Amino acid sequence: MLISELDTTTALATDTSRPPRHYLPEEFYVTDWATLEPFFQELQTRVLPDAAALEQWLLDRSELEAMLSEDLAWRYIRMTCDTQDESRAESFQFFVQEIEPQVAPYDHALNEKLLAAP
């Protein structure tokens, strides 16, 4: 089949909805480190007495990391779609310069916690 024969309206349609959140509030967005850090602190201090608790911890951590990854991706997309809008570049730079450096030590600590889990 040739590309010209494809119905691009259906072939390229994607569902951009995200799955419902269970750990983070539905309408949570990264606005500053102070609102984000408590989620990392909770994951770092949560007691993991058994496999079920570890599985839930992994799901919660995955949700947090997915939200951060998606947030950064959208900031990048918006910035590159309109390079004349300085606020979009500032939003992306804020995430890269202010959020990511704060996340890195927690990411390392959470990896160590996972390795130490029974």
PDB file of N, CA and C in Angstrom, residues 36-96:
ATOM      1  N   LEU A  36       6.407  19.457  44.778  1.00  0.00           N
ATOM      2  CA  LEU A  36       6.782  18.149  44.239  1.00  0.00           C
ATOM      3  C   LEU A  36       7.551  17.299  45.252  1.00  0.00           C
ATOM      4  N   GLU A  37       8.395  17.925  46.040  1.00  0.00           N
ATOM      5  CA  GLU A  37       9.271  17.189  46.955  1.00  0.00           C
ATOM      6  C   GLU A  37       8.542  16.269  47.933  1.00  0.00           C
ATOM      7  N   PRO A  38       7.384  16.646  48.487  1.00  0.00           N
ATOM      8  CA  PRO A  38       6.724  15.729  49.427  1.00  0.00           C
ATOM      9  C   PRO A  38       6.433  14.342  48.857  1.00  0.00           C
ATOM     10  N   PHE A  39       6.196  14.237  47.575  1.00  0.00           N
ATOM     11  CA  PHE A  39       5.945  12.929  46.969  1.00  0.00           C
ATOM     12  C   PHE A  39       7.220  12.080  46.976  1.00  0.00           C
ATOM     13  N   PHE A  40       8.346  12.702  46.708  1.00  0.00           N
ATOM     14  CA  PHE A  40       9.621  11.984  46.768  1.00  0.00           C
ATOM     15  C   PHE A  40       9.961  11.603  48.208  1.00  0.00           C
ATOM     16  N   GLN A  41       9.701  12.506  49.137  1.00  0.00           N
ATOM     17  CA  GLN A  41       9.976  12.215  50.547  1.00  0.00           C
ATOM     18  C   GLN A  41       9.126  11.047  51.034  1.00  0.00           C
ATOM     19  N   GLU A  42       7.864  11.033  50.640  1.00  0.00           N
ATOM     20  CA  GLU A  42       6.978   9.954  51.069  1.00  0.00           C
ATOM     21  C   GLU A  42       7.460   8.615  50.521  1.00  0.00           C
ATOM     22  N   LEU A  43       7.855   8.580  49.264  1.00  0.00           N
ATOM     23  CA  LEU A  43       8.369   7.333  48.688  1.00  0.00           C
ATOM     24  C   LEU A  43       9.651   6.893  49.387  1.00  0.00           C
ATOM     25  N   GLN A  44      10.488   7.855  49.726  1.00  0.00           N
ATOM     26  CA  GLN A  44      11.765   7.531  50.363  1.00  0.00           C
ATOM     27  C   GLN A  44      11.569   6.979  51.776  1.00  0.00           C
ATOM     28  N   THR A  45      10.568   7.455  52.477  1.00  0.00           N
ATOM     29  CA  THR A  45      10.381   7.040  53.874  1.00  0.00           C
ATOM     30  C   THR A  45       9.340   5.935  54.052  1.00  0.00           C
ATOM     31  N   ARG A  46       8.647   5.575  53.005  1.00  0.00           N
ATOM     32  CA  ARG A  46       7.608   4.555  53.129  1.00  0.00           C
ATOM     33  C   ARG A  46       8.212   3.212  53.524  1.00  0.00           C
ATOM     34  N   VAL A  47       7.596   2.568  54.478  1.00  0.00           N
ATOM     35  CA  VAL A  47       8.027   1.243  54.925  1.00  0.00           C
ATOM     36  C   VAL A  47       7.491   0.206  53.935  1.00  0.00           C
ATOM     37  N   LEU A  48       8.359  -0.754  53.580  1.00  0.00           N
ATOM     38  CA  LEU A  48       7.997  -1.794  52.620  1.00  0.00           C
ATOM     39  C   LEU A  48       8.111  -3.163  53.285  1.00  0.00           C
ATOM     40  N   PRO A  49       7.097  -3.548  54.052  1.00  0.00           N
ATOM     41  CA  PRO A  49       7.199  -4.787  54.828  1.00  0.00           C
ATOM     42  C   PRO A  49       7.030  -6.076  54.027  1.00  0.00           C
ATOM     43  N   ASP A  50       6.420  -5.984  52.838  1.00  0.00           N
ATOM     44  CA  ASP A  50       6.168  -7.209  52.080  1.00  0.00           C
ATOM     45  C   ASP A  50       6.126  -6.919  50.578  1.00  0.00           C
ATOM     46  N   ALA A  51       5.933  -7.972  49.813  1.00  0.00           N
ATOM     47  CA  ALA A  51       5.946  -7.845  48.352  1.00  0.00           C
ATOM     48  C   ALA A  51       4.818  -6.950  47.846  1.00  0.00           C
ATOM     49  N   ALA A  52       3.655  -7.011  48.475  1.00  0.00           N
ATOM     50  CA  ALA A  52       2.529  -6.173  48.049  1.00  0.00           C
ATOM     51  C   ALA A  52       2.845  -4.694  48.250  1.00  0.00           C
ATOM     52  N   ALA A  53       3.477  -4.370  49.364  1.00  0.00           N
ATOM     53  CA  ALA A  53       3.856  -2.977  49.632  1.00  0.00           C
ATOM     54  C   ALA A  53       4.916  -2.513  48.638  1.00  0.00           C
ATOM     55  N   LEU A  54       5.851  -3.386  48.323  1.00  0.00           N
ATOM     56  CA  LEU A  54       6.884  -3.049  47.339  1.00  0.00           C
ATOM     57  C   LEU A  54       6.259  -2.827  45.962  1.00  0.00           C
ATOM     58  N   GLU A  55       5.314  -3.677  45.593  1.00  0.00           N
ATOM     59  CA  GLU A  55       4.654  -3.517  44.298  1.00  0.00           C
ATOM     60  C   GLU A  55       3.917  -2.181  44.225  1.00  0.00           C
ATOM     61  N   GLN A  56       3.205  -1.813  45.295  1.00  0.00           N
ATOM     62  CA  GLN A  56       2.500  -0.533  45.303  1.00  0.00           C
ATOM     63  C   GLN A  56       3.482   0.624  45.258  1.00  0.00           C
ATOM     64  N   TRP A  57       4.592   0.498  45.962  1.00  0.00           N
ATOM     65  CA  TRP A  57       5.637   1.526  45.948  1.00  0.00           C
ATOM     66  C   TRP A  57       6.170   1.719  44.528  1.00  0.00           C
ATOM     67  N   LEU A  58       6.394   0.615  43.823  1.00  0.00           N
ATOM     68  CA  LEU A  58       6.867   0.694  42.439  1.00  0.00           C
ATOM     69  C   LEU A  58       5.837   1.362  41.528  1.00  0.00           C
ATOM     70  N   LEU A  59       4.567   1.037  41.724  1.00  0.00           N
ATOM     71  CA  LEU A  59       3.512   1.671  40.925  1.00  0.00           C
ATOM     72  C   LEU A  59       3.451   3.172  41.189  1.00  0.00           C
ATOM     73  N   ASP A  60       3.560   3.558  42.453  1.00  0.00           N
ATOM     74  CA  ASP A  60       3.510   4.976  42.809  1.00  0.00           C
ATOM     75  C   ASP A  60       4.724   5.719  42.269  1.00  0.00           C
ATOM     76  N   ARG A  61       5.874   5.107  42.386  1.00  0.00           N
ATOM     77  CA  ARG A  61       7.083   5.739  41.849  1.00  0.00           C
ATOM     78  C   ARG A  61       6.985   5.867  40.333  1.00  0.00           C
ATOM     79  N   SER A  62       6.485   4.843  39.686  1.00  0.00           N
ATOM     80  CA  SER A  62       6.329   4.876  38.239  1.00  0.00           C
ATOM     81  C   SER A  62       5.380   5.991  37.811  1.00  0.00           C
ATOM     82  N   GLU A  63       4.305   6.171  38.545  1.00  0.00           N
ATOM     83  CA  GLU A  63       3.360   7.243  38.227  1.00  0.00           C
ATOM     84  C   GLU A  63       4.018   8.607  38.369  1.00  0.00           C
ATOM     85  N   LEU A  64       4.784   8.791  39.432  1.00  0.00           N
ATOM     86  CA  LEU A  64       5.488  10.057  39.646  1.00  0.00           C
ATOM     87  C   LEU A  64       6.488  10.312  38.517  1.00  0.00           C
ATOM     88  N   GLU A  65       7.263   9.306  38.167  1.00  0.00           N
ATOM     89  CA  GLU A  65       8.260   9.465  37.104  1.00  0.00           C
ATOM     90  C   GLU A  65       7.606   9.691  35.745  1.00  0.00           C
ATOM     91  N   ALA A  66       6.484   9.032  35.492  1.00  0.00           N
ATOM     92  CA  ALA A  66       5.775   9.226  34.223  1.00  0.00           C
ATOM     93  C   ALA A  66       5.245  10.651  34.122  1.00  0.00           C
ATOM     94  N   MET A  67       4.716  11.171  35.225  1.00  0.00           N
ATOM     95  CA  MET A  67       4.214  12.538  35.225  1.00  0.00           C
ATOM     96  C   MET A  67       5.340  13.521  34.945  1.00  0.00           C
ATOM     97  N   LEU A  68       6.495  13.315  35.580  1.00  0.00           N
ATOM     98  CA  LEU A  68       7.634  14.209  35.350  1.00  0.00           C
ATOM     99  C   LEU A  68       8.117  14.136  33.906  1.00  0.00           C
ATOM    100  N   SER A  69       8.209  12.948  33.379  1.00  0.00           N
ATOM    101  CA  SER A  69       8.661  12.764  32.003  1.00  0.00           C
ATOM    102  C   SER A  69       7.701  13.426  31.022  1.00  0.00           C
ATOM    103  N   GLU A  70       6.412  13.240  31.246  1.00  0.00           N
ATOM    104  CA  GLU A  70       5.419  13.847  30.366  1.00  0.00           C
ATOM    105  C   GLU A  70       5.453  15.370  30.471  1.00  0.00           C
ATOM    106  N   ASP A  71       5.584  15.878  31.683  1.00  0.00           N
ATOM    107  CA  ASP A  71       5.634  17.330  31.881  1.00  0.00           C
ATOM    108  C   ASP A  71       6.812  17.932  31.124  1.00  0.00           C
ATOM    109  N   LEU A  72       7.984  17.327  31.268  1.00  0.00           N
ATOM    110  CA  LEU A  72       9.167  17.827  30.565  1.00  0.00           C
ATOM    111  C   LEU A  72       8.977  17.739  29.051  1.00  0.00           C
ATOM    112  N   ALA A  73       8.424  16.645  28.580  1.00  0.00           N
ATOM    113  CA  ALA A  73       8.212  16.477  27.138  1.00  0.00           C
ATOM    114  C   ALA A  73       7.281  17.553  26.589  1.00  0.00           C
ATOM    115  N   TRP A  74       6.190  17.834  27.290  1.00  0.00           N
ATOM    116  CA  TRP A  74       5.266  18.868  26.818  1.00  0.00           C
ATOM    117  C   TRP A  74       5.907  20.247  26.847  1.00  0.00           C
ATOM    118  N   ARG A  75       6.709  20.526  27.856  1.00  0.00           N
ATOM    119  CA  ARG A  75       7.400  21.819  27.890  1.00  0.00           C
ATOM    120  C   ARG A  75       8.336  21.946  26.681  1.00  0.00           C
ATOM    121  N   TYR A  76       9.020  20.858  26.357  1.00  0.00           N
ATOM    122  CA  TYR A  76       9.928  20.870  25.205  1.00  0.00           C
ATOM    123  C   TYR A  76       9.151  21.048  23.899  1.00  0.00           C
ATOM    124  N   ILE A  77       8.073  20.308  23.753  1.00  0.00           N
ATOM    125  CA  ILE A  77       7.258  20.406  22.537  1.00  0.00           C
ATOM    126  C   ILE A  77       6.732  21.822  22.360  1.00  0.00           C
ATOM    127  N   ARG A  78       6.180  22.383  23.418  1.00  0.00           N
ATOM    128  CA  ARG A  78       5.646  23.748  23.319  1.00  0.00           C
ATOM    129  C   ARG A  78       6.748  24.749  22.975  1.00  0.00           C
ATOM    130  N   MET A  79       7.903  24.576  23.574  1.00  0.00           N
ATOM    131  CA  MET A  79       9.016  25.484  23.315  1.00  0.00           C
ATOM    132  C   MET A  79       9.445  25.411  21.850  1.00  0.00           C
ATOM    133  N   THR A  80       9.539  24.211  21.308  1.00  0.00           N
ATOM    134  CA  THR A  80      10.017  24.073  19.933  1.00  0.00           C
ATOM    135  C   THR A  80       8.948  24.397  18.898  1.00  0.00           C
ATOM    136  N   CYS A  81       7.680  24.348  19.284  1.00  0.00           N
ATOM    137  CA  CYS A  81       6.608  24.707  18.346  1.00  0.00           C
ATOM    138  C   CYS A  81       6.487  26.214  18.165  1.00  0.00           C
ATOM    139  N   ASP A  82       6.863  26.963  19.183  1.00  0.00           N
ATOM    140  CA  ASP A  82       6.779  28.425  19.093  1.00  0.00           C
ATOM    141  C   ASP A  82       8.054  29.008  19.692  1.00  0.00           C
ATOM    142  N   THR A  83       9.070  29.109  18.865  1.00  0.00           N
ATOM    143  CA  THR A  83      10.374  29.574  19.356  1.00  0.00           C
ATOM    144  C   THR A  83      10.404  31.064  19.641  1.00  0.00           C
ATOM    145  N   GLN A  84       9.371  31.780  19.246  1.00  0.00           N
ATOM    146  CA  GLN A  84       9.311  33.221  19.515  1.00  0.00           C
ATOM    147  C   GLN A  84       8.741  33.521  20.901  1.00  0.00           C
ATOM    148  N   ASP A  85       8.077  32.552  21.496  1.00  0.00           N
ATOM    149  CA  ASP A  85       7.457  32.749  22.807  1.00  0.00           C
ATOM    150  C   ASP A  85       8.475  32.447  23.905  1.00  0.00           C
ATOM    151  N   GLU A  86       9.009  33.492  24.496  1.00  0.00           N
ATOM    152  CA  GLU A  86      10.036  33.340  25.535  1.00  0.00           C
ATOM    153  C   GLU A  86       9.512  32.604  26.764  1.00  0.00           C
ATOM    154  N   SER A  87       8.231  32.737  27.066  1.00  0.00           N
ATOM    155  CA  SER A  87       7.690  32.074  28.254  1.00  0.00           C
ATOM    156  C   SER A  87       7.771  30.557  28.124  1.00  0.00           C
ATOM    157  N   ARG A  88       7.672  30.049  26.916  1.00  0.00           N
ATOM    158  CA  ARG A  88       7.781  28.600  26.706  1.00  0.00           C
ATOM    159  C   ARG A  88       9.214  28.127  26.925  1.00  0.00           C
ATOM    160  N   ALA A  89      10.162  28.904  26.463  1.00  0.00           N
ATOM    161  CA  ALA A  89      11.571  28.567  26.696  1.00  0.00           C
ATOM    162  C   ALA A  89      11.890  28.659  28.180  1.00  0.00           C
ATOM    163  N   GLU A  90      11.359  29.670  28.850  1.00  0.00           N
ATOM    164  CA  GLU A  90      11.596  29.828  30.288  1.00  0.00           C
ATOM    165  C   GLU A  90      10.993  28.678  31.076  1.00  0.00           C
ATOM    166  N   SER A  91       9.822  28.214  30.664  1.00  0.00           N
ATOM    167  CA  SER A  91       9.178  27.086  31.331  1.00  0.00           C
ATOM    168  C   SER A  91      10.032  25.825  31.210  1.00  0.00           C
ATOM    169  N   PHE A  92      10.554  25.585  30.019  1.00  0.00           N
ATOM    170  CA  PHE A  92      11.420  24.425  29.805  1.00  0.00           C
ATOM    171  C   PHE A  92      12.704  24.559  30.620  1.00  0.00           C
ATOM    172  N   GLN A  93      13.329  25.723  30.571  1.00  0.00           N
ATOM    173  CA  GLN A  93      14.570  25.953  31.310  1.00  0.00           C
ATOM    174  C   GLN A  93      14.356  25.825  32.813  1.00  0.00           C
ATOM    175  N   PHE A  94      13.223  26.293  33.303  1.00  0.00           N
ATOM    176  CA  PHE A  94      12.905  26.150  34.723  1.00  0.00           C
ATOM    177  C   PHE A  94      12.941  24.680  35.119  1.00  0.00           C
ATOM    178  N   PHE A  95      12.309  23.836  34.318  1.00  0.00           N
ATOM    179  CA  PHE A  95      12.265  22.416  34.645  1.00  0.00           C
ATOM    180  C   PHE A  95      13.667  21.816  34.641  1.00  0.00           C
ATOM    181  N   VAL A  96      14.432  22.141  33.619  1.00  0.00           N
ATOM    182  CA  VAL A  96      15.778  21.578  33.472  1.00  0.00           C
ATOM    183  C   VAL A  96      16.720  22.085  34.564  1.00  0.00           C
TER     184      VAL A  96
END
